[in-house]
mmCIF file of C-alpha atoms in Angstrom:
data_model
loop_
_atom_site.group_PDB
_atom_site.id
_atom_site.type_symbol
_atom_site.label_atom_id
_atom_site.label_comp_id
_atom_site.label_asym_id
_atom_site.label_seq_id
_atom_site.Cartn_x
_atom_site.Cartn_y
_atom_site.Cartn_z
ATOM 1 C CA UNK E 1 6.120 254.449 13.974
ATOM 2 C CA UNK E 2 5.435 257.499 15.854
ATOM 3 C CA UNK E 3 5.894 257.613 19.793
ATOM 4 C CA UNK E 4 4.949 260.845 21.640
ATOM 5 C CA UNK E 5 8.229 260.376 23.797
ATOM 6 C CA UNK E 6 10.518 259.586 21.070
ATOM 7 C CA UNK E 7 9.218 263.051 18.880
ATOM 8 C CA UNK E 8 9.235 265.565 22.130
ATOM 9 C CA UNK E 9 11.491 268.407 20.779
ATOM 10 C CA UNK E 10 14.402 268.971 22.656
ATOM 11 C CA UNK E 11 13.125 272.723 23.236
ATOM 12 C CA UNK E 12 10.633 270.945 25.318
ATOM 13 C CA UNK E 13 12.940 269.314 27.756
ATOM 14 C CA UNK E 14 13.777 270.426 31.039
ATOM 15 C CA UNK E 15 17.134 268.976 31.260
ATOM 16 C CA UNK E 16 18.696 265.538 29.275
ATOM 17 C CA UNK E 17 21.719 263.313 29.643
ATOM 18 C CA UNK E 18 23.512 260.953 27.311
ATOM 19 C CA UNK E 19 20.600 258.520 27.474
ATOM 20 C CA UNK E 20 17.738 260.045 29.291
ATOM 21 C CA UNK E 21 15.444 262.955 28.910
ATOM 22 C CA UNK E 22 12.959 264.906 31.587
ATOM 23 C CA UNK E 23 10.009 267.031 30.548
ATOM 24 C CA UNK E 24 6.552 268.068 31.763
ATOM 25 C CA UNK E 25 3.789 265.907 30.770
ATOM 26 C CA UNK E 26 0.515 267.048 28.829
ATOM 27 C CA UNK E 27 -1.686 266.374 31.472
ATOM 28 C CA UNK E 28 -0.078 266.486 34.980
ATOM 29 C CA UNK E 29 -1.155 265.702 38.764
ATOM 30 C CA UNK E 30 0.432 268.688 39.916
ATOM 31 C CA UNK E 31 2.545 271.656 39.014
ATOM 32 C CA UNK E 32 5.701 269.838 39.331
ATOM 33 C CA UNK E 33 4.582 266.342 37.620
ATOM 34 C CA UNK E 34 7.826 265.561 35.707
ATOM 35 C CA UNK E 35 8.363 262.588 32.947
ATOM 36 C CA UNK E 36 11.960 261.035 32.696
ATOM 37 C CA UNK E 37 12.311 258.455 29.787
ATOM 38 C CA UNK E 38 15.200 256.850 28.293
ATOM 39 C CA UNK E 39 15.847 258.459 24.842
ATOM 40 C CA UNK E 40 15.974 255.268 22.488
ATOM 41 C CA UNK E 41 13.040 253.736 21.785
ATOM 42 C CA UNK E 42 12.605 251.197 24.508
ATOM 43 C CA UNK E 43 8.822 249.542 25.285
ATOM 44 C CA UNK E 44 9.623 247.904 28.708
ATOM 45 C CA UNK E 45 11.555 248.233 31.672
ATOM 46 C CA UNK E 46 13.503 244.885 30.749
ATOM 47 C CA UNK E 47 14.518 246.369 27.446
ATOM 48 C CA UNK E 48 16.740 249.076 28.777
ATOM 49 C CA UNK E 49 20.636 248.675 29.064
ATOM 50 C CA UNK E 50 22.205 248.376 32.549
ATOM 51 C CA UNK E 51 23.663 252.237 31.155
ATOM 52 C CA UNK E 52 20.480 253.515 30.349
ATOM 53 C CA UNK E 53 18.722 252.079 33.655
ATOM 54 C CA UNK E 54 21.253 253.427 36.038
ATOM 55 C CA UNK E 55 21.110 257.195 34.041
ATOM 56 C CA UNK E 56 17.802 257.158 34.382
ATOM 57 C CA UNK E 57 17.353 256.652 37.894
ATOM 58 C CA UNK E 58 20.348 259.058 38.289
ATOM 59 C CA UNK E 59 18.592 261.673 36.629
ATOM 60 C CA UNK E 60 15.104 260.968 38.222
ATOM 61 C CA UNK E 61 16.964 261.422 41.684
ATOM 62 C CA UNK E 62 18.812 264.779 40.445
ATOM 63 C CA UNK E 63 15.635 266.142 39.491
ATOM 64 C CA UNK E 64 13.882 265.386 42.738
ATOM 65 C CA UNK E 65 16.326 266.539 44.760
ATOM 66 C CA UNK E 66 16.484 269.958 42.774
ATOM 67 C CA UNK E 67 12.572 270.146 42.661
ATOM 68 C CA UNK E 68 11.584 268.816 46.187
ATOM 69 C CA UNK E 69 12.895 271.966 48.153
ATOM 70 C CA UNK E 70 12.004 274.591 45.309
ATOM 71 C CA UNK E 71 8.098 273.488 45.443
ATOM 72 C CA UNK E 72 7.949 272.577 48.676
ATOM 73 C CA UNK E 73 7.192 269.096 48.311
ATOM 74 C CA UNK E 74 7.121 266.317 50.920
ATOM 75 C CA UNK E 75 8.608 263.848 48.358
ATOM 76 C CA UNK E 76 8.121 262.349 44.960
ATOM 77 C CA UNK E 77 6.501 258.960 44.016
ATOM 78 C CA UNK E 78 8.153 257.193 41.495
ATOM 79 C CA UNK E 79 5.869 254.980 39.153
ATOM 80 C CA UNK E 80 6.592 253.506 35.573
ATOM 81 C CA UNK E 81 3.094 252.982 34.240
ATOM 82 C CA UNK E 82 3.269 253.025 30.614
ATOM 83 C CA UNK E 83 -0.383 251.940 29.266
ATOM 84 C CA UNK E 84 -0.474 254.890 27.025
ATOM 85 C CA UNK E 85 3.019 255.854 25.993
ATOM 86 C CA UNK E 86 4.579 252.495 25.136
ATOM 87 C CA UNK E 87 7.977 254.078 25.648
ATOM 88 C CA UNK E 88 9.499 253.244 29.111
ATOM 89 C CA UNK E 89 9.401 256.202 31.584
ATOM 90 C CA UNK E 90 9.019 257.084 34.763
ATOM 91 C CA UNK E 91 6.924 259.509 36.326
ATOM 92 C CA UNK E 92 7.476 261.816 39.195
ATOM 93 C CA UNK E 93 4.983 262.385 41.189
ATOM 94 C CA UNK E 94 4.708 265.318 43.603
ATOM 95 C CA UNK E 95 3.508 265.090 47.091
ATOM 96 C CA UNK E 96 2.782 268.166 49.022
ATOM 97 C CA UNK E 97 2.959 267.877 53.007
ATOM 98 C CA UNK E 98 -0.877 268.343 53.340
ATOM 99 C CA UNK E 99 -1.836 265.847 50.434
ATOM 100 C CA UNK E 100 -3.105 262.324 51.626
ATOM 101 C CA UNK E 101 -0.803 259.342 50.717
ATOM 102 C CA UNK E 102 -0.834 257.151 47.882
ATOM 103 C CA UNK E 103 -0.246 253.921 49.974
ATOM 104 C CA UNK E 104 -3.160 253.521 51.492
ATOM 105 C CA UNK E 105 -4.901 253.910 48.056
ATOM 106 C CA UNK E 106 -2.938 251.477 46.065
ATOM 107 C CA UNK E 107 -2.869 248.809 49.151
ATOM 108 C CA UNK E 108 -5.724 249.416 50.589
ATOM 109 C CA UNK E 109 -9.393 248.569 50.382
ATOM 110 C CA UNK E 110 -10.275 251.329 47.736
ATOM 111 C CA UNK E 111 -7.330 250.914 45.384
ATOM 112 C CA UNK E 112 -5.497 248.368 43.628
ATOM 113 C CA UNK E 113 -5.502 245.781 46.590
ATOM 114 C CA UNK E 114 -9.126 244.858 45.463
ATOM 115 C CA UNK E 115 -7.596 243.567 42.262
ATOM 116 C CA UNK E 116 -4.333 241.552 43.528
ATOM 117 C CA UNK E 117 -4.165 238.116 44.741
ATOM 118 C CA UNK E 118 -5.802 237.254 47.787
ATOM 119 C CA UNK E 119 -2.832 235.112 48.695
ATOM 120 C CA UNK E 120 0.823 235.004 47.817
ATOM 121 C CA UNK E 121 1.707 232.255 45.425
ATOM 122 C CA UNK E 122 4.639 230.962 47.100
ATOM 123 C CA UNK E 123 5.522 228.695 43.993
ATOM 124 C CA UNK E 124 6.167 231.462 41.913
ATOM 125 C CA UNK E 125 8.317 233.208 44.551
ATOM 126 C CA UNK E 126 10.380 230.487 45.066
ATOM 127 C CA UNK E 127 10.846 230.372 40.990
ATOM 128 C CA UNK E 128 11.665 233.976 41.106
ATOM 129 C CA UNK E 129 14.451 233.405 43.896
ATOM 130 C CA UNK E 130 16.049 230.251 42.046
ATOM 131 C CA UNK E 131 16.068 232.346 38.622
ATOM 132 C CA UNK E 132 17.514 235.606 40.422
ATOM 133 C CA UNK E 133 20.063 233.831 42.548
ATOM 134 C CA UNK E 134 21.448 232.350 39.427
ATOM 135 C CA UNK E 135 20.332 228.619 40.211
ATOM 136 C CA UNK E 136 18.382 228.432 37.087
ATOM 137 C CA UNK E 137 19.205 229.298 33.316
#
């Protein structure tokens, strides 16, 4: 199986750690758009080990902290989409101070909100609470 993220040469990495690696994407949304991925091929977020998940977030945070002032950014958005490359990774999406925010797009009338459920599924919410609080196997 071929995976673009698995196949990235070490020479193309910005930084790497024991279980994570960071690189510039082929089609960035901005000059400081960076991708942080786990080294092992793990398709989904919940396929990661606890150590991989922790290292991934620590690596992403360190990169954001170093790059944000260097690139004069207001902040980074962190997104995990994975519709094209089925290898879990995070996108650090740069937001310049003058840029429009993503929140109104994602949760507003012109974005994903139009496709989200109009009402909350309270039964599902209760099942999630129960499962995560350990009251159900």
